[in-house]
Amino acid sequence: MNFKENIFLIAFLPIVLLLYYILPKKARWGVLLASSLIFYILSSGIFTFIMLGTSVTIYVAGLLMQKINDNFKKQKSAEGITKEEKKLLKKKATNKKKLVVLAIVIINFGLLLTLKYGNFFLGMVNSIFGTAIPPLSLILPLGISFYTLQAVSYVIDVYRGTCKADKNFGRVLLFVCFFPQIIEGPIGRYDKLAGQLYEGHSFDYDKFMKGLQLMLWGLIKIMVIADRAGIFVSNVFEKIYDADGSILLLGVLLYTIQLYADFSGCMDLVKGIGQLFGIEMADNFKRPFFSTSVNEFWRRWHITLGAWLRDYIFYPISLSKFFANLSAKAKKNFGDFLAKFLPSAFALFFVWFINGLWHGAEVKYIVYGLYYYVVMMLGLLFEPLFVKITNALHINRKSKPYFVFQVIRTFLLVNLGMLIFRANTLADAWYALCAIFSKFNGDIFATSILSYKLHIYDFIVIAIGAVALFIVGVLQERGHHLRDEIAKRNIVIRWTIYFAALFILVIVGAYGEGYRVADFLYAQF
Amino acid sequence: MEKKILEILSEVKPGVDFEGRTDLIDAGVLASFDIISLVSELNDEFDVEISVVDLVPENFNSVEAMAKMIKRLEDED
């Protein structure tokens, strides 16, 4: 089932909402659990047991660590115990908990690696050793890349003491499989999300309406802009060697628009569905194309993935003893700047390698991750030089023109990343990049642009859509809360806006011949 | 303590006025790799051990929040 399908929007969601609000508050989380399981079973059938297995492992791990903690507390409060003995007990308890976390990481990431990357590794074995082991027929359960990260974060949070282990398996299961987030996130945290899921919320008209508005906005982004742009993009990247450089350039630009509209639109839809139940889910986008650096872009794009990698990969590596020693050595042997740069470069490598690999079992995804790593490292390394150059040229780094320059520079760098991400192979990406500069012909552009299954009307719709996204982004950057502002208007204006949005979705949405209900782009990761 | 923290901050991230700011993380003034340099300096200066659990925005959004965290860690020792 997909959130854009009629069966979900007209039948599944309304029934779940009705049941949620007519049942007593105490039973409401049960409605969410039952509906999430039904949603998962309808999408994944028998393979639901894989998601259930992950939930069981983290539930048991949580209880085990709680038991270790309780035992430690009991032992340390025993009479006559010395400070040294307390320290020893703490160390023993921590080591035991570390083993539990390690087991969970090995089991769950082992499962993810096997199912998602099994054939990729097999292909590598075949090419290195000249063997011909046939590929395995592996299935990829719905949302495994997302829920595995979320599930593991629960165990690590219990280990760190930032949340307590839950004694109720149903509640842990709901945290893992809550249906709005299961397809492509956001990757929730137990301390922020779980309480909201278990608490029975009262019906709140304003929140409900705001949820509907957000869903409508998300659907417009997806069905008016993304699905339409996707038709052109698919056709261009299918016949990449036949296309002129100008078409390829437009293909990359439209892919960037498509991916943003699709993924952020899906997140609006997900957040909107959450708000219908009174649940606030984490933000995954914060107007990424207003970023002044690639580093900032990744703090505004797929925020929950970046935060996960930061909290569970980057920080633990950076604060490890090995890292502290490396830092101390760098300080001793190099200047202050390199002492700061080298250890960060070391820790960030893992972050970006994993970021790339997480997106898929292909070399191009690893290169995609490492591309951002290289861009960021070069940015850090040359930062002092940039400062000197801009100072020498008397450029005010806080001026508006410099801000615009930085935003455009970031946008171009991100588009290059998008090309690596979308091209079928690295060779295709390289070819397209070269062709954009060497095979650029305006005449061919004019004669061939309509041969990619999009009418001129479609390009106009996409362009208007992109401008609308930009204007909304500018207003939000300036501190406007558009949904609140609409809610304050009188009933005539308010409903005119709602109906206009619905009208746009129905009339301009990408339906009918040549269109189909497309899968969410990020669901494949 | 606040004065020393300000000194360290201006070494880690020169050219920023940290005084009175309460949104250093939320506004993206301090990125994650700045935090790592900062933690290393704070650990050395105040002889504390800032752990992963302490690396939350609430502890680094302002100089006062950092001072509060360090005092808590000193008391825990």
XYZ file of C-alpha atoms in Angstrom:
602
model
C 0.000 0.000 0.000
C 1.150 3.510 -0.795
C 0.039 6.764 0.905
C -0.955 8.192 -2.487
C -3.299 5.331 -3.346
C -7.037 5.877 -3.081
C -7.453 2.748 -0.963
C -5.204 4.346 1.669
C -6.608 7.870 1.519
C -10.292 6.992 1.144
C -10.595 3.763 3.132
C -7.645 2.802 5.358
C -6.828 6.182 6.900
C -10.425 7.322 7.606
C -11.296 3.964 9.231
C -8.184 4.078 11.453
C -8.952 7.705 12.413
C -12.566 6.870 13.238
C -11.554 3.929 15.410
C -8.798 5.984 17.071
C -11.140 8.748 18.166
C -14.192 6.644 19.134
C -12.305 4.195 21.334
C -11.288 5.136 24.905
C -7.996 7.025 25.179
C -6.259 4.085 26.845
C -6.986 1.837 23.862
C -5.936 4.319 21.175
C -2.344 3.177 20.905
C -3.757 -0.306 20.289
C -5.543 1.076 17.198
C -2.232 2.487 15.945
C -0.488 -0.848 16.559
C -3.189 -2.952 14.894
C -3.435 -0.625 11.878
C 0.358 -0.462 11.533
C 0.581 -4.253 11.544
C -2.245 -4.542 8.992
C -0.537 -1.904 6.818
C 2.760 -3.811 7.045
C 1.188 -7.212 6.351
C -0.725 -5.804 3.353
C 2.562 -4.452 1.977
C 4.976 -7.239 2.896
C 2.898 -10.364 3.564
C 4.835 -13.211 5.123
C 8.039 -11.097 5.318
C 6.469 -9.174 8.184
C 8.218 -11.725 10.393
C 11.572 -10.049 9.599
C 10.359 -6.736 11.036
C 8.798 -8.615 13.961
C 12.154 -10.365 14.544
C 13.963 -7.025 14.763
C 11.340 -5.761 17.236
C 11.743 -8.871 19.409
C 15.543 -8.506 19.498
C 15.446 -4.869 20.599
C 12.695 -5.540 23.128
C 14.708 -8.345 24.750
C 17.910 -6.258 24.610
C 16.157 -3.377 26.376
C 14.931 -5.660 29.155
C 18.364 -7.275 29.542
C 20.062 -3.903 29.930
C 17.420 -2.783 32.394
C 18.108 -5.913 34.449
C 21.859 -5.227 34.352
C 21.200 -1.651 35.501
C 18.887 -2.754 38.311
C 21.409 -5.339 39.535
C 24.167 -2.746 39.469
C 22.079 -0.283 41.477
C 21.262 -2.978 44.048
C 24.907 -4.047 44.381
C 26.276 -0.517 44.633
C 23.848 0.450 47.372
C 24.911 -2.549 49.511
C 26.398 -1.601 52.864
C 30.152 -1.266 53.280
C 30.963 -1.118 49.578
C 34.040 0.970 48.735
C 34.398 3.551 45.944
C 36.835 1.268 44.109
C 34.415 -1.648 44.269
C 31.650 0.602 42.947
C 33.832 1.598 40.014
C 34.573 -2.046 39.273
C 30.874 -2.946 39.419
C 30.056 -0.077 37.075
C 32.697 -1.230 34.642
C 31.372 -4.784 34.701
C 27.797 -3.601 34.143
C 28.893 -1.347 31.270
C 30.812 -4.194 29.634
C 27.784 -6.468 29.857
C 25.572 -3.781 28.317
C 28.142 -3.218 25.574
C 27.909 -6.910 24.697
C 24.131 -6.638 24.421
C 24.411 -3.607 22.122
C 27.051 -5.364 20.041
C 24.818 -8.421 19.624
C 21.893 -6.214 18.520
C 24.058 -4.319 16.044
C 25.477 -7.548 14.581
C 22.067 -9.255 14.317
C 20.138 -6.338 12.849
C 22.773 -4.788 10.623
C 23.792 -8.335 9.648
C 20.233 -8.903 8.477
C 20.146 -5.584 6.627
C 23.560 -6.223 5.042
C 22.580 -9.719 3.951
C 19.215 -8.788 2.460
C 20.187 -5.456 0.938
C 23.817 -5.997 0.032
C 24.104 -9.819 -0.254
C 24.182 -9.866 -4.043
C 26.444 -6.811 -4.185
C 29.068 -8.589 -2.070
C 28.537 -11.793 -4.042
C 29.200 -9.870 -7.258
C 32.407 -8.521 -5.747
C 33.496 -12.044 -4.734
C 32.760 -13.282 -8.254
C 34.764 -10.501 -9.899
C 37.739 -10.817 -7.509
C 38.020 -14.619 -7.483
C 36.644 -15.279 -10.977
C 33.867 -17.448 -9.566
C 30.345 -17.667 -10.963
C 28.158 -17.950 -7.884
C 24.602 -17.174 -9.030
C 22.802 -14.255 -7.334
C 20.541 -15.068 -4.403
C 16.830 -14.334 -4.631
C 16.665 -11.951 -1.680
C 13.633 -9.986 -0.571
C 13.782 -6.513 0.897
C 11.099 -6.020 3.549
C 9.267 -2.684 3.505
C 11.236 0.118 5.165
C 14.041 -2.129 6.456
C 16.711 0.570 5.955
C 14.652 3.016 7.997
C 13.241 0.849 10.773
C 16.589 -0.893 11.392
C 18.218 2.465 12.203
C 15.276 3.441 14.390
C 15.268 0.094 16.213
C 19.020 0.137 16.868
C 18.803 3.729 18.135
C 16.353 2.541 20.831
C 18.853 -0.015 22.119
C 21.743 2.470 22.102
C 19.584 5.057 23.889
C 18.714 2.531 26.591
C 22.446 1.715 26.870
C 23.304 5.405 27.182
C 20.518 5.921 29.702
C 18.717 8.556 27.644
C 15.575 6.399 27.703
C 14.249 3.520 29.800
C 13.562 0.055 28.432
C 9.885 -0.542 27.726
C 8.398 -3.609 29.393
C 5.502 -3.845 26.941
C 6.403 -5.585 23.675
C 3.403 -4.091 21.837
C 4.664 -0.582 22.542
C 8.173 -1.373 21.286
C 6.656 -2.967 18.195
C 4.542 0.140 17.527
C 7.641 2.354 17.830
C 9.295 0.250 15.086
C 6.359 -0.148 12.693
C 4.135 2.966 13.134
C 2.601 3.036 9.643
C 3.128 6.670 8.549
C 6.902 6.434 9.052
C 7.503 2.883 7.830
C 7.921 3.580 4.087
C 10.647 6.241 4.186
C 10.923 7.704 7.654
C 11.451 10.113 9.300
C 13.759 8.040 11.495
C 12.237 8.704 14.906
C 13.848 8.672 18.345
C 12.292 6.821 21.239
C 12.461 9.752 23.670
C 10.696 12.104 21.244
C 8.208 9.795 19.510
C 7.274 6.821 21.686
C 5.428 8.771 24.398
C 3.282 10.475 21.763
C 2.328 7.119 20.242
C 1.179 5.607 23.543
C -0.655 8.656 24.844
C -4.262 8.745 23.649
C -4.750 12.149 22.029
C -8.021 14.086 22.135
C -9.442 15.296 18.853
C -8.088 18.776 18.134
C -9.834 20.495 15.206
C -7.022 23.003 14.528
C -4.328 20.327 14.579
C -6.473 18.066 12.436
C -7.020 20.772 9.823
C -3.334 21.646 9.821
C -2.563 17.974 9.255
C -4.938 17.872 6.284
C -3.359 21.028 4.835
C 0.103 19.542 5.117
C -1.056 16.325 3.465
C -2.599 18.308 0.612
C 0.598 20.327 0.164
C 2.637 17.121 0.175
C 0.365 15.508 -2.412
C 0.623 18.589 -4.651
C 4.418 18.482 -4.448
C 4.451 14.794 -5.334
C 1.690 14.488 -7.911
C 1.897 17.856 -9.637
C 5.667 18.365 -9.641
C 7.619 15.179 -8.814
C 5.647 12.563 -10.741
C 5.521 14.851 -13.786
C 9.238 15.698 -13.712
C 9.951 11.998 -13.171
C 8.620 11.118 -16.638
C 11.161 13.391 -18.336
C 13.978 12.303 -16.016
C 13.362 8.571 -16.579
C 13.333 8.993 -20.327
C 16.492 11.107 -20.383
C 18.481 8.769 -18.145
C 17.270 5.698 -20.055
C 18.763 7.036 -23.302
C 21.594 9.041 -21.859
C 23.957 8.520 -24.825
C 21.385 9.798 -27.334
C 20.693 13.042 -25.469
C 22.261 16.418 -26.073
C 24.200 18.028 -23.211
C 21.465 20.634 -22.830
C 18.833 17.919 -22.333
C 21.095 16.160 -19.830
C 21.537 19.393 -17.899
C 17.777 19.860 -17.761
C 17.433 16.187 -16.793
C 19.748 16.674 -13.800
C 17.973 19.881 -12.726
C 14.566 18.252 -13.016
C 15.796 15.208 -11.096
C 16.885 17.482 -8.246
C 13.423 19.065 -8.284
C 11.765 15.649 -8.569
C 13.674 14.108 -5.664
C 13.112 17.113 -3.421
C 9.407 17.390 -4.277
C 8.897 13.638 -3.919
C 10.817 13.069 -0.684
C 9.852 16.290 1.085
C 6.278 15.880 -0.222
C 6.148 12.395 1.255
C 7.455 13.792 4.545
C 4.695 16.447 4.503
C 2.204 13.665 3.906
C 3.671 11.593 6.754
C 3.807 14.520 9.174
C 0.284 15.520 8.169
C -1.014 11.990 8.847
C 0.750 12.094 12.239
C -0.961 15.417 13.040
C -4.373 13.893 12.280
C -3.687 11.654 15.299
C -2.207 14.536 17.327
C 1.337 13.166 16.852
C 4.264 15.456 15.933
C 6.933 13.594 13.998
C 10.507 14.796 13.440
C 11.257 17.240 10.621
C 13.243 15.747 7.746
C 13.602 18.878 5.582
C 14.236 22.508 6.329
C 14.430 24.297 2.991
C 17.743 22.689 1.974
C 18.196 24.773 -1.181
C 18.703 27.909 0.884
C 21.916 26.421 2.292
C 25.154 28.355 1.927
C 27.375 25.268 2.091
C 27.158 21.552 1.410
C 27.625 20.985 5.110
C 24.573 23.111 5.860
C 22.655 21.386 3.057
C 23.025 18.074 4.859
C 21.763 19.624 8.067
C 18.596 20.598 6.176
C 18.148 17.596 3.852
C 17.105 14.180 5.223
C 17.751 15.605 8.678
C 16.917 12.463 10.643
C 19.426 10.329 8.706
C 22.170 12.946 9.223
C 21.306 13.185 12.923
C 21.383 9.396 13.278
C 24.811 9.165 11.641
C 26.054 12.045 13.801
C 24.775 10.666 17.112
C 25.510 6.977 16.600
C 28.580 7.010 14.300
C 30.369 10.376 14.282
C 30.190 11.285 17.969
C 31.116 7.826 19.337
C 34.095 7.604 16.949
C 35.153 11.176 17.693
C 34.999 10.724 21.456
C 36.703 7.302 21.473
C 40.107 6.866 23.129
C 41.717 6.095 19.775
C 40.406 9.353 18.393
C 41.565 11.296 21.474
C 45.095 9.888 20.978
C 45.001 10.769 17.285
C 43.894 14.268 18.181
C 46.700 14.657 20.720
C 49.302 13.424 18.215
C 48.002 15.767 15.530
C 48.236 18.655 17.982
C 51.844 17.765 18.808
C 53.060 17.247 15.242
C 50.996 19.699 13.185
C 49.646 23.205 13.573
C 46.383 24.054 15.284
C 44.446 24.008 12.051
C 45.548 20.552 10.917
C 45.105 19.266 14.464
C 41.463 20.210 14.167
C 41.100 19.058 10.569
C 42.754 15.606 10.583
C 40.723 13.913 13.344
C 37.441 15.291 11.935
C 38.440 14.081 8.484
C 39.067 10.621 9.911
C 35.713 10.364 11.735
C 33.689 11.935 8.924
C 34.988 9.407 6.411
C 32.979 6.667 8.137
C 29.898 8.861 8.278
C 29.906 9.552 4.553
C 30.897 6.045 3.530
C 27.959 4.669 5.518
C 25.657 7.425 4.244
C 26.470 6.417 0.661
C 26.221 2.685 1.299
C 22.929 3.095 3.182
C 21.331 4.432 -0.015
C 21.964 1.269 -1.959
C 24.041 -1.729 -2.864
C 25.960 -0.131 -5.703
C 29.386 1.435 -6.082
C 27.765 4.662 -7.315
C 26.084 5.196 -3.950
C 29.388 4.814 -2.119
C 30.930 7.319 -4.551
C 27.915 9.583 -3.930
C 28.598 9.570 -0.192
C 32.323 10.054 -0.636
C 31.705 12.889 -3.118
C 30.105 14.898 -0.324
C 32.920 13.873 1.987
C 35.539 15.212 -0.430
C 33.605 18.451 -1.036
C 33.257 19.040 2.714
C 36.891 18.235 3.440
C 38.072 20.545 0.659
C 35.789 23.227 2.065
C 37.283 22.813 5.529
C 40.845 22.600 4.244
C 40.614 25.684 2.062
C 38.472 27.743 4.439
C 41.453 29.864 5.632
C 42.434 30.484 1.999
C 38.866 31.528 1.078
C 38.875 33.978 3.981
C 42.190 35.461 2.799
C 41.008 35.765 -0.818
C 37.695 37.403 0.084
C 39.469 39.777 2.480
C 42.025 40.694 -0.204
C 39.226 41.359 -2.689
C 37.318 43.363 -0.054
C 34.307 41.068 -0.376
C 31.907 41.300 2.518
C 31.148 37.704 3.447
C 27.993 38.781 5.239
C 26.543 40.712 2.280
C 23.460 39.602 0.360
C 25.255 39.106 -3.000
C 27.806 36.836 -1.274
C 24.932 34.894 0.317
C 23.340 34.433 -3.129
C 26.717 33.324 -4.531
C 27.054 30.742 -1.741
C 23.508 29.437 -2.274
C 24.059 29.051 -6.038
C 27.450 27.383 -5.479
C 25.850 24.898 -3.058
C 22.977 24.245 -5.470
C 25.418 23.414 -8.281
C 27.474 21.108 -6.067
C 24.306 19.336 -4.929
C 23.224 18.898 -8.552
C 26.504 17.196 -9.326
C 25.802 14.851 -6.421
C 22.310 14.251 -7.815
C 23.807 13.265 -11.176
C 25.943 10.573 -9.511
C 22.902 9.487 -7.525
C 20.511 9.211 -10.478
C 22.710 7.965 -13.332
C 22.459 4.224 -13.895
C 26.212 3.768 -13.563
C 29.238 5.858 -12.701
C 30.287 5.710 -16.359
C 26.898 7.202 -17.323
C 27.317 9.970 -14.760
C 30.781 10.805 -16.067
C 29.548 10.775 -19.666
C 26.624 13.073 -18.818
C 28.901 15.487 -16.969
C 31.294 15.689 -19.916
C 28.429 15.988 -22.412
C 26.895 18.903 -20.485
C 30.097 20.871 -21.195
C 31.164 19.451 -24.568
C 27.962 18.496 -26.383
C 25.708 21.444 -25.683
C 23.575 22.518 -28.625
C 20.662 24.929 -28.205
C 19.122 23.991 -31.566
C 18.977 20.304 -30.668
C 17.485 21.292 -27.312
C 14.641 23.128 -29.058
C 13.885 20.292 -31.471
C 14.253 17.348 -29.078
C 12.878 18.582 -25.767
C 9.333 17.448 -26.560
C 10.447 13.930 -27.508
C 10.756 12.865 -23.842
C 7.056 12.230 -23.311
C 6.302 15.590 -21.683
C 4.139 18.250 -23.291
C 5.143 21.915 -23.175
C 2.212 22.351 -20.782
C 3.937 19.920 -18.382
C 7.145 21.969 -18.401
C 5.119 25.090 -17.604
C 3.404 23.293 -14.694
C 6.776 22.107 -13.343
C 8.254 25.600 -13.681
C 5.288 27.212 -11.883
C 5.504 24.496 -9.223
C 9.227 25.102 -8.693
C 8.644 28.859 -8.422
C 5.833 28.217 -5.908
C 8.163 26.010 -3.836
C 10.777 28.764 -3.966
C 8.340 31.493 -2.878
C 6.983 29.359 -0.024
C 10.598 28.656 0.973
C 11.499 32.375 0.968
C 8.460 33.187 3.118
C 9.304 30.401 5.574
C 12.946 31.529 5.687
C 11.645 34.981 6.656
C 9.804 33.452 9.604
C 6.288 33.138 8.185
C 4.189 30.232 9.460
C 1.962 29.884 6.456
C -0.487 27.329 7.827
C -1.021 29.430 10.962
C -1.508 32.518 8.827
C -4.078 30.739 6.634
C -5.879 29.469 9.749
C -6.264 33.085 10.983
C -8.038 34.219 7.798
C -11.827 34.360 7.595
C -13.756 31.292 6.540
C -14.278 32.407 2.918
C -10.582 33.031 2.205
C -9.566 29.917 4.127
C -11.830 27.558 2.251
C -11.109 29.241 -1.068
C -7.434 28.380 -0.494
C -8.278 24.780 0.482
C -10.500 24.250 -2.543
C -7.991 25.904 -4.860
C -5.304 23.501 -3.593
C -7.624 20.535 -4.012
C -8.571 21.757 -7.467
C -4.889 22.037 -8.444
C -4.262 18.516 -7.180
C -7.220 17.024 -9.051
C -6.805 18.950 -12.302
C -3.022 19.307 -12.592
C -1.928 16.166 -10.729
C -0.120 13.638 -12.889
C -2.888 11.086 -13.563
C -4.348 9.293 -16.523
C -2.698 7.948 -19.635
C 1.053 7.682 -19.339
C 0.913 8.289 -15.615
C 0.605 5.740 -12.864
C 0.778 5.822 -9.092
C 4.539 6.027 -8.782
C 6.397 4.603 -5.808
C 8.083 7.056 -3.461
C 11.670 7.487 -4.631
C 13.227 7.048 -1.213
C 11.209 3.907 -0.444
C 13.670 1.925 -2.595
C 16.515 2.744 -0.226
C 34.312 29.797 33.797
C 32.145 31.546 31.175
C 35.070 33.788 30.230
C 37.354 30.809 29.639
C 34.640 29.055 27.594
C 34.311 32.196 25.447
C 38.069 32.167 24.863
C 37.980 28.514 23.802
C 35.000 29.152 21.535
C 36.746 32.001 19.755
C 39.743 29.718 19.144
C 37.572 26.887 17.816
C 35.417 29.149 15.650
C 37.039 32.545 15.095
C 35.044 35.531 13.901
C 31.802 34.734 15.723
C 30.346 36.784 18.578
C 29.260 34.094 21.033
C 28.151 36.374 23.862
C 24.426 36.337 24.525
C 23.707 33.732 21.835
C 21.278 30.998 22.819
C 20.989 29.270 19.462
C 24.548 28.191 18.679
C 23.455 24.683 17.643
C 19.929 25.445 16.457
C 21.205 28.215 14.141
C 24.056 26.025 12.861
C 26.809 28.320 14.213
C 28.568 25.297 15.688
C 28.716 22.274 13.377
C 29.346 18.743 14.610
C 33.099 18.898 13.915
C 33.320 22.213 15.824
C 31.627 20.433 18.735
C 34.285 17.735 18.699
C 37.138 20.296 18.832
C 35.265 22.201 21.517
C 34.692 19.084 23.644
C 38.357 18.172 23.427
C 39.381 21.682 24.585
C 36.754 21.810 27.358
C 37.796 18.376 28.632
C 41.447 19.478 28.818
C 40.730 22.880 30.337
C 38.251 21.835 33.042
C 39.453 18.259 33.555
C 36.040 16.735 32.908
C 34.886 13.970 30.605
C 32.089 15.094 28.310
C 30.465 11.947 26.938
C 28.298 11.197 23.901
C 25.183 11.474 26.091
C 26.088 15.099 26.849
C 26.270 16.028 23.157
C 22.740 17.408 22.873
C 21.798 20.905 21.627
C 20.559 21.973 25.077
C 24.113 21.677 26.432
C 25.798 23.672 23.651
C 23.300 26.316 22.548
C 24.859 28.970 24.792
C 27.973 29.658 26.849
C 25.829 29.484 30.009
C 24.499 26.049 29.038
C 28.073 24.804 28.498
C 29.138 26.191 31.889
C 26.154 24.495 33.541
C 27.041 21.168 31.935
C 30.687 21.452 33.021
C 29.677 22.294 36.610
C 27.387 19.249 36.654
C 30.182 17.017 35.360
C 32.594 18.445 37.938
C 30.079 17.721 40.717
C 29.572 14.166 39.433
C 33.321 13.543 39.741
